[in-house]
Amino acid sequence: MEEKTVGQILWERQVSRRDFLKFCTIMAGTLALPVGFGPQIAEALEKAKKPALVWLEYQDCAGCTESFLRANRPTVAEIVLDILSVNYHETIMAPSGKRAEKSLEDTIKEGGYLTVVEGSVPTKDDGIYCCIGGRTALDNLQEVAANTAAIITVGACAFYGGWPATPPNPTGAKGVQDVVSGVPIINLPGCPFNVDNLTATVVHYLTFGSLPAVDDLGRPLFAYGRRIHDNCERRGHFDAGEFVREWGDEGHRKGWCLYQMGCKGPITFHNCPTIRWNEGTNWPVGAGHGCIACSSPRFWERPAYETVPIHELTPPATYPEVKAAPEGPSPVATGVIGAAVGVAVGAAGAVAVRQLIKEGVEEEKEAEGEE
Ligand code: SF4
Ligand code: F3S
């Protein structure tokens, strides 16, 4: 029997043409393509054959699988992921034991499948700290990687090693890109990753026959090309120098900036503020907690509540810039923040910088008074 196309499966599942085109337009937006690409995506998706997919899970907490399964209402996006032929997924597949291993063997023999990897790969002591079907994760990954079309890593662990790699890293945990070469690899880090970015990556692959453009860490630019800080709804408060100083204080209740509480938004690249989580409901900073940089390498080793130095301050992208007349001590005059804020842009940035300087000076005075 001839294999069905994605379009045929969608129509059989009674997805309306309107919903399908809406989904394709949203995908064009998520992929940072001009809106005119919506129809092109629709045309390509309709004709595409559903790709086989192998999902490997190694040293992890299964949070990314939870993220993959998180949706609670059938959307076109879910169906697009659903129609991927998930031939092997250790956590959610129905077969077990030899039947499960047979399914993986058959897929590898066929070749050309997509591989998703969740979790880090232990490399110490010949990789014995994670074995599946009597073989190490390292062996298993090398075998699957040999015949795959591309590898998509999901989550912090498969990206750089994640929490299993936190010093002293007893298992020698590594990310996929550190143990596999010669195969296209794209990284979707986060803790967990956001399933909407996997949907967009798969849609890009089905539409253009290739993975999206990536940054120097192998992360797709459509999802990791902008700083959290530049799209954050609290950015106006940063620019105006309005900071939360204590959990539950007035600034916290009013939704002010969380930089002083350790928010890593100014140094983190991810599209959380724009696509959000749980079907676009909210995201960490929106819910009142600072970003902990979960899409950055070695984020588990960064103290969550320490402020980060800002070496580059770029203007807000989603929300309007807050303008203010420059006044008060300049960074150069006080010398407090010059190293911390290398490039402060515009009057708005200057206000935030002044506020940070003022606090630095006050803290210094307090410290002197205590001596
Ligand atoms: Fe938003 Fe954090 Fe930047 Fe403040 S520091 S504007 S809370 S991203
Ligand atoms: Fe992670 Fe920060 Fe987004 S903690 S989920 S990158 S807001």
Short mmCIF file of C-alpha atoms and ligand atoms in Angstrom, two decimals:
data_model
loop_
_atom_site.label_atom_id
_atom_site.label_comp_id
_atom_site.label_asym_id
_atom_site.label_seq_id
_atom_site.Cartn_x
_atom_site.Cartn_y
_atom_site.Cartn_z
CA MET A 1 0.00 0.00 0.00
CA GLU A 2 1.31 3.42 -0.94
CA GLU A 3 2.39 5.54 2.02
CA LYS A 4 0.06 8.45 2.80
CA THR A 5 1.18 12.07 2.61
CA VAL A 6 0.94 14.43 5.59
CA GLY A 7 -1.93 16.26 3.81
CA GLN A 8 -3.94 13.04 3.38
CA ILE A 9 -3.51 12.21 7.07
CA LEU A 10 -4.57 15.70 8.13
CA TRP A 11 -7.75 15.63 5.98
CA GLU A 12 -8.60 12.14 7.26
CA ARG A 13 -8.36 13.54 10.79
CA GLN A 14 -10.80 16.26 9.79
CA VAL A 15 -8.41 19.17 10.23
CA SER A 16 -10.07 22.07 8.41
CA ARG A 17 -8.22 23.83 5.60
CA ARG A 18 -8.57 27.08 7.56
CA ASP A 19 -6.92 25.65 10.70
CA PHE A 20 -4.18 24.10 8.59
CA LEU A 21 -3.36 27.40 6.84
CA LYS A 22 -3.45 29.24 10.17
CA PHE A 23 -0.96 26.72 11.58
CA CYS A 24 1.33 27.15 8.55
CA THR A 25 1.25 30.96 8.95
CA ILE A 26 2.13 30.62 12.66
CA MET A 27 4.97 28.27 11.74
CA ALA A 28 6.28 30.83 9.22
CA GLY A 29 6.26 33.38 12.07
CA THR A 30 7.93 31.01 14.55
CA LEU A 31 10.62 30.23 11.98
CA ALA A 32 11.11 34.00 11.49
CA LEU A 33 10.17 33.66 7.81
CA PRO A 34 8.14 36.33 5.99
CA VAL A 35 4.36 35.71 6.38
CA GLY A 36 4.19 34.97 2.64
CA PHE A 37 5.93 31.64 3.36
CA GLY A 38 2.73 30.26 4.97
CA PRO A 39 1.27 28.95 1.67
CA GLN A 40 4.67 27.50 0.65
CA ILE A 41 4.84 25.60 3.94
CA ALA A 42 1.24 24.40 3.43
CA GLU A 43 2.01 23.14 -0.08
CA ALA A 44 5.16 21.31 1.03
CA LEU A 45 3.53 19.78 4.11
CA GLU A 46 0.54 18.52 2.12
CA LYS A 47 2.83 16.57 -0.21
CA ALA A 48 5.42 15.38 2.36
CA LYS A 49 5.58 11.73 3.39
CA LYS A 50 5.59 11.24 7.13
CA PRO A 51 9.18 10.81 8.28
CA ALA A 52 10.25 8.01 10.59
CA LEU A 53 11.59 9.14 13.93
CA VAL A 54 13.68 7.47 16.60
CA TRP A 55 13.65 9.03 20.10
CA LEU A 56 16.59 8.02 22.29
CA GLU A 57 16.61 8.70 26.01
CA TYR A 58 19.75 8.49 28.13
CA GLN A 59 20.79 10.21 31.40
CA ASP A 60 17.89 12.59 32.09
CA CYS A 61 14.73 13.19 34.13
CA ALA A 62 12.27 12.55 31.24
CA GLY A 63 11.17 16.22 31.50
CA CYS A 64 11.64 16.71 27.76
CA THR A 65 9.40 13.70 27.04
CA GLU A 66 6.86 15.35 29.36
CA SER A 67 7.23 18.53 27.32
CA PHE A 68 6.70 16.52 24.11
CA LEU A 69 3.48 15.01 25.50
CA ARG A 70 2.30 18.08 27.36
CA ALA A 71 -0.49 19.21 25.05
CA ASN A 72 -4.02 18.57 26.26
CA ARG A 73 -6.08 19.52 23.24
CA PRO A 74 -5.64 18.32 19.66
CA THR A 75 -4.08 21.07 17.58
CA VAL A 76 -2.66 20.89 14.08
CA ALA A 77 0.79 21.13 15.68
CA GLU A 78 0.18 18.00 17.72
CA ILE A 79 -1.10 16.14 14.72
CA VAL A 80 2.00 17.11 12.74
CA LEU A 81 4.15 15.66 15.53
CA ASP A 82 1.75 12.77 15.92
CA ILE A 83 2.03 11.78 12.28
CA LEU A 84 5.76 11.47 12.60
CA SER A 85 6.23 7.77 12.57
CA VAL A 86 7.73 7.42 16.06
CA ASN A 87 9.19 3.96 15.53
CA TYR A 88 11.10 3.87 18.77
CA HIS A 89 10.71 5.83 22.03
CA GLU A 90 11.84 3.99 25.17
CA THR A 91 9.43 5.80 27.49
CA ILE A 92 6.19 5.86 25.53
CA MET A 93 6.31 3.00 23.00
CA ALA A 94 3.94 0.08 23.50
CA PRO A 95 6.34 -2.81 22.68
CA SER A 96 9.04 -3.70 25.16
CA GLY A 97 12.10 -5.98 25.34
CA LYS A 98 13.11 -7.78 22.12
CA ARG A 99 10.15 -6.41 20.15
CA ALA A 100 11.20 -2.85 20.97
CA GLU A 101 14.80 -3.57 19.96
CA LYS A 102 13.58 -5.18 16.71
CA SER A 103 11.65 -2.02 15.87
CA LEU A 104 14.85 0.02 16.30
CA GLU A 105 16.91 -2.45 14.23
CA ASP A 106 14.37 -2.36 11.37
CA THR A 107 14.33 1.46 11.35
CA ILE A 108 18.14 1.64 11.30
CA LYS A 109 18.24 -0.82 8.39
CA GLU A 110 15.74 1.32 6.46
CA GLY A 111 17.80 4.52 7.07
CA GLY A 112 16.88 8.16 6.43
CA TYR A 113 14.99 8.64 9.72
CA LEU A 114 15.18 11.62 12.07
CA THR A 115 16.71 11.02 15.50
CA VAL A 116 15.76 12.95 18.62
CA VAL A 117 18.09 12.57 21.62
CA GLU A 118 17.04 13.42 25.16
CA GLY A 119 19.58 13.09 28.00
CA SER A 120 23.35 13.08 28.28
CA VAL A 121 25.72 10.32 27.19
CA PRO A 122 27.98 8.85 29.90
CA THR A 123 31.49 8.29 28.56
CA LYS A 124 33.46 7.31 31.67
CA ASP A 125 34.43 3.63 32.19
CA ASP A 126 33.42 2.73 28.61
CA GLY A 127 29.97 4.24 29.11
CA ILE A 128 28.68 1.57 31.53
CA TYR A 129 26.56 4.04 33.52
CA CYS A 130 23.66 3.95 31.06
CA CYS A 131 22.80 0.70 29.25
CA ILE A 132 19.76 -0.13 27.13
CA GLY A 133 19.08 -3.65 25.85
CA GLY A 134 22.48 -4.71 27.25
CA ARG A 135 24.41 -2.05 25.30
CA THR A 136 25.84 1.27 26.38
CA ALA A 137 24.18 4.54 25.39
CA LEU A 138 27.41 5.42 23.58
CA ASP A 139 27.21 2.28 21.36
CA ASN A 140 23.51 2.70 20.84
CA LEU A 141 23.90 6.35 19.75
CA GLN A 142 26.81 5.61 17.38
CA GLU A 143 24.77 2.88 15.68
CA VAL A 144 21.64 5.02 15.30
CA ALA A 145 23.69 8.04 14.16
CA ALA A 146 25.33 6.02 11.35
CA ASN A 147 22.13 5.82 9.27
CA THR A 148 20.11 8.85 10.38
CA ALA A 149 19.31 11.87 8.21
CA ALA A 150 19.80 14.29 11.12
CA ILE A 151 19.92 14.45 14.90
CA ILE A 152 17.79 16.87 16.92
CA THR A 153 18.90 17.14 20.55
CA VAL A 154 16.25 18.25 23.03
CA GLY A 155 16.98 19.74 26.44
CA ALA A 156 20.10 20.83 28.30
CA CYS A 157 21.41 17.28 28.92
CA ALA A 158 21.68 16.23 25.27
CA PHE A 159 23.06 19.71 24.44
CA TYR A 160 26.08 19.87 26.74
CA GLY A 161 25.55 17.20 29.42
CA GLY A 162 23.09 19.10 31.66
CA TRP A 163 22.80 18.32 35.36
CA PRO A 164 24.50 14.88 35.03
CA ALA A 165 27.60 16.78 33.80
CA THR A 166 27.68 19.11 36.82
CA PRO A 167 31.08 18.82 38.57
CA PRO A 168 32.41 16.37 39.56
CA ASN A 169 30.51 14.73 36.67
CA PRO A 170 30.94 11.15 37.99
CA THR A 171 29.75 9.45 34.78
CA GLY A 172 31.71 11.61 32.32
CA ALA A 173 28.38 12.88 30.92
CA LYS A 174 28.60 14.66 27.56
CA GLY A 175 26.27 16.22 25.01
CA VAL A 176 25.60 14.55 21.66
CA GLN A 177 27.72 17.00 19.63
CA ASP A 178 30.74 16.00 21.77
CA VAL A 179 30.47 12.29 20.92
CA VAL A 180 28.99 12.18 17.39
CA SER A 181 30.41 13.67 14.19
CA GLY A 182 29.66 13.52 10.48
CA VAL A 183 25.87 13.92 10.92
CA PRO A 184 23.83 17.16 10.83
CA ILE A 185 23.00 18.00 14.47
CA ILE A 186 20.69 20.73 15.70
CA ASN A 187 20.29 21.58 19.39
CA LEU A 188 17.06 22.65 21.07
CA PRO A 189 18.31 23.30 24.62
CA GLY A 190 16.15 24.27 27.58
CA CYS A 191 15.21 22.54 30.79
CA PRO A 192 12.95 21.22 29.46
CA PHE A 193 12.95 22.16 25.76
CA ASN A 194 9.89 23.82 24.24
CA VAL A 195 7.93 21.42 22.01
CA ASP A 196 6.86 24.28 19.70
CA ASN A 197 10.49 24.65 18.62
CA LEU A 198 10.60 20.93 17.74
CA THR A 199 7.41 21.32 15.69
CA ALA A 200 8.89 24.30 13.84
CA THR A 201 12.19 22.44 13.22
CA VAL A 202 10.33 19.41 11.81
CA VAL A 203 8.11 21.67 9.67
CA HIS A 204 11.24 23.40 8.30
CA TYR A 205 12.77 20.01 7.51
CA LEU A 206 9.63 18.80 5.73
CA THR A 207 9.25 22.08 3.80
CA PHE A 208 12.84 22.80 2.74
CA GLY A 209 14.45 19.36 3.11
CA SER A 210 17.06 20.76 5.49
CA LEU A 211 17.50 21.86 9.09
CA PRO A 212 17.13 25.57 9.95
CA ALA A 213 20.17 27.89 10.16
CA VAL A 214 22.02 27.65 13.49
CA ASP A 215 24.28 29.75 15.73
CA ASP A 216 27.79 28.74 16.77
CA LEU A 217 26.36 26.43 19.46
CA GLY A 218 24.22 24.59 16.90
CA ARG A 219 20.94 26.18 18.09
CA PRO A 220 18.41 27.33 15.45
CA LEU A 221 18.50 31.09 15.02
CA PHE A 222 14.71 31.31 14.76
CA ALA A 223 14.45 30.17 18.40
CA TYR A 224 17.78 31.24 19.94
CA GLY A 225 18.70 34.31 17.88
CA ARG A 226 17.41 36.98 20.29
CA ARG A 227 18.05 37.79 23.93
CA ILE A 228 15.25 37.11 26.41
CA HIS A 229 15.87 40.64 27.76
CA ASP A 230 15.01 42.24 24.40
CA ASN A 231 11.56 40.63 24.22
CA CYS A 232 10.66 40.68 27.92
CA GLU A 233 7.46 42.41 29.02
CA ARG A 234 9.32 43.69 32.12
CA ARG A 235 11.96 45.43 29.99
CA GLY A 236 10.34 48.86 30.42
CA HIS A 237 10.88 48.53 34.18
CA PHE A 238 14.54 47.65 33.64
CA ASP A 239 14.95 50.69 31.41
CA ALA A 240 13.17 52.87 33.99
CA GLY A 241 15.35 51.53 36.82
CA GLU A 242 12.43 49.81 38.58
CA PHE A 243 13.66 46.58 40.16
CA VAL A 244 12.23 43.91 42.45
CA ARG A 245 14.54 43.79 45.50
CA GLU A 246 12.84 41.13 47.58
CA TRP A 247 10.35 38.37 46.78
CA GLY A 248 6.85 39.67 47.46
CA ASP A 249 7.84 43.35 47.74
CA GLU A 250 5.85 46.11 46.08
CA GLY A 251 7.93 45.96 42.89
CA HIS A 252 7.35 42.20 42.67
CA ARG A 253 3.61 42.67 43.08
CA LYS A 254 3.68 45.36 40.37
CA GLY A 255 5.59 43.17 37.89
CA TRP A 256 8.88 45.12 37.89
CA CYS A 257 12.19 43.87 36.52
CA LEU A 258 13.75 40.78 38.15
CA TYR A 259 17.38 41.58 37.25
CA GLN A 260 18.36 42.26 40.87
CA MET A 261 16.83 38.90 41.86
CA GLY A 262 19.26 37.14 39.54
CA CYS A 263 17.34 37.13 36.24
CA LYS A 264 19.68 35.92 33.48
CA GLY A 265 17.50 37.34 30.67
CA PRO A 266 20.19 39.84 29.58
CA ILE A 267 22.64 37.02 28.72
CA THR A 268 20.22 34.29 27.59
CA PHE A 269 19.10 33.59 24.04
CA HIS A 270 15.70 31.85 23.70
CA ASN A 271 12.24 32.65 22.34
CA CYS A 272 10.35 31.96 25.63
CA PRO A 273 8.87 35.50 25.90
CA THR A 274 7.33 35.25 22.44
CA ILE A 275 6.14 31.63 22.09
CA ARG A 276 5.78 30.99 25.85
CA TRP A 277 4.83 27.63 27.38
CA ASN A 278 1.77 25.45 27.89
CA GLU A 279 0.06 26.50 24.70
CA GLY A 280 1.26 30.07 25.02
CA THR A 281 -0.11 30.53 28.56
CA ASN A 282 2.93 31.96 30.34
CA TRP A 283 6.70 31.76 30.81
CA PRO A 284 9.05 31.89 33.84
CA VAL A 285 9.57 35.67 33.97
CA GLY A 286 5.87 36.28 33.27
CA ALA A 287 5.09 34.05 36.27
CA GLY A 288 7.33 36.16 38.54
CA HIS A 289 10.66 34.29 38.60
CA GLY A 290 13.86 35.38 36.89
CA CYS A 291 15.19 33.44 33.92
CA ILE A 292 17.85 30.92 35.04
CA ALA A 293 19.43 30.67 31.56
CA CYS A 294 18.33 27.07 30.98
CA SER A 295 19.12 27.28 27.26
CA SER A 296 22.77 28.25 27.89
CA PRO A 297 25.74 25.90 28.32
CA ARG A 298 26.58 24.95 31.94
CA PHE A 299 23.57 26.80 33.35
CA TRP A 300 23.30 24.37 36.29
CA GLU A 301 26.60 25.73 37.58
CA ARG A 302 25.36 29.35 37.69
CA PRO A 303 23.99 30.51 41.06
CA ALA A 304 20.31 31.25 40.32
CA TYR A 305 20.05 34.38 42.48
CA GLU A 306 23.33 36.10 41.60
CA THR A 307 23.10 39.06 39.23
CA VAL A 308 24.94 38.67 35.94
CA PRO A 309 27.26 41.29 34.48
CA ILE A 310 25.79 42.86 31.35
CA HIS A 311 28.48 43.32 28.73
CA GLU A 312 26.17 44.28 25.91
CA LEU A 313 22.84 46.05 26.21
CA THR A 314 20.70 45.89 23.09
CA PRO A 315 17.43 47.80 22.58
CA PRO A 316 14.06 46.14 23.28
CA ALA A 317 12.58 44.34 20.26
CA THR A 318 8.97 43.57 21.19
CA TYR A 319 8.03 46.38 23.57
CA PRO A 320 8.63 50.12 23.09
CA GLU A 321 11.78 51.64 24.48
CA VAL A 322 11.36 53.74 27.65
CA LYS A 323 12.81 57.20 27.09
CA ALA A 324 14.22 59.34 29.88
CA ALA A 325 16.38 62.45 30.13
CA PRO A 326 19.95 61.59 31.18
CA GLU A 327 20.71 62.85 34.67
CA GLY A 328 22.63 61.84 37.79
CA PRO A 329 26.06 60.21 38.00
CA SER A 330 27.44 58.73 34.81
CA PRO A 331 29.01 55.28 34.69
CA VAL A 332 32.36 56.86 33.90
CA ALA A 333 32.13 59.35 36.80
CA THR A 334 31.41 56.70 39.39
CA GLY A 335 33.46 53.94 37.80
CA VAL A 336 31.17 51.41 39.46
CA ILE A 337 29.40 49.92 36.51
CA GLY A 338 31.71 50.71 33.62
CA ALA A 339 33.03 47.16 33.43
CA ALA A 340 29.64 45.60 34.05
CA VAL A 341 27.77 47.50 31.35
CA GLY A 342 30.12 47.78 28.44
CA VAL A 343 27.71 49.09 25.85
CA ALA A 344 24.69 50.92 27.24
CA VAL A 345 22.34 52.08 24.51
CA GLY A 346 20.03 55.08 24.62
CA ALA A 347 18.56 57.11 27.45
CA ALA A 348 16.44 54.18 28.62
CA GLY A 349 19.45 51.95 29.16
CA ALA A 350 21.15 54.86 30.92
CA VAL A 351 18.38 55.01 33.53
CA ALA A 352 18.80 51.34 34.37
CA VAL A 353 22.54 51.78 34.50
CA ARG A 354 22.20 54.82 36.79
CA GLN A 355 19.91 52.87 39.09
CA LEU A 356 22.40 50.01 39.27
CA ILE A 357 25.24 52.48 39.94
CA LYS A 358 23.23 54.19 42.68
CA GLU A 359 22.65 50.86 44.37
CA GLY A 360 26.31 49.93 43.98
CA VAL A 361 27.36 53.21 45.59
CA GLU A 362 24.85 52.78 48.43
CA GLU A 363 26.01 49.22 49.04
CA GLU A 364 29.62 50.43 49.16
CA LYS A 365 28.71 53.17 51.66
CA GLU A 366 26.86 50.64 53.80
CA ALA A 367 29.85 48.31 53.69
CA GLU A 368 32.19 51.19 54.66
CA GLY A 369 29.86 52.14 57.54
CA GLU A 370 29.96 48.59 58.85
CA GLU A 371 33.79 48.51 58.90
FE1 SF4 B 1 12.98 40.86 31.92
FE2 SF4 B 1 14.91 39.74 33.30
FE3 SF4 B 1 15.50 41.61 31.50
FE4 SF4 B 1 14.30 42.29 33.75
S1 SF4 B 1 16.38 41.44 33.53
S2 SF4 B 1 13.75 42.97 31.71
S3 SF4 B 1 12.97 40.53 34.13
S4 SF4 B 1 14.64 39.59 31.10
FE1 F3S B 2 14.68 28.74 30.50
FE2 F3S B 2 14.94 31.33 30.92
FE3 F3S B 2 13.24 30.47 29.14
S1 F3S B 2 14.92 29.74 32.45
S2 F3S B 2 12.53 28.53 29.98
S3 F3S B 2 15.47 30.24 29.05
S4 F3S B 2 12.93 32.14 30.54
#
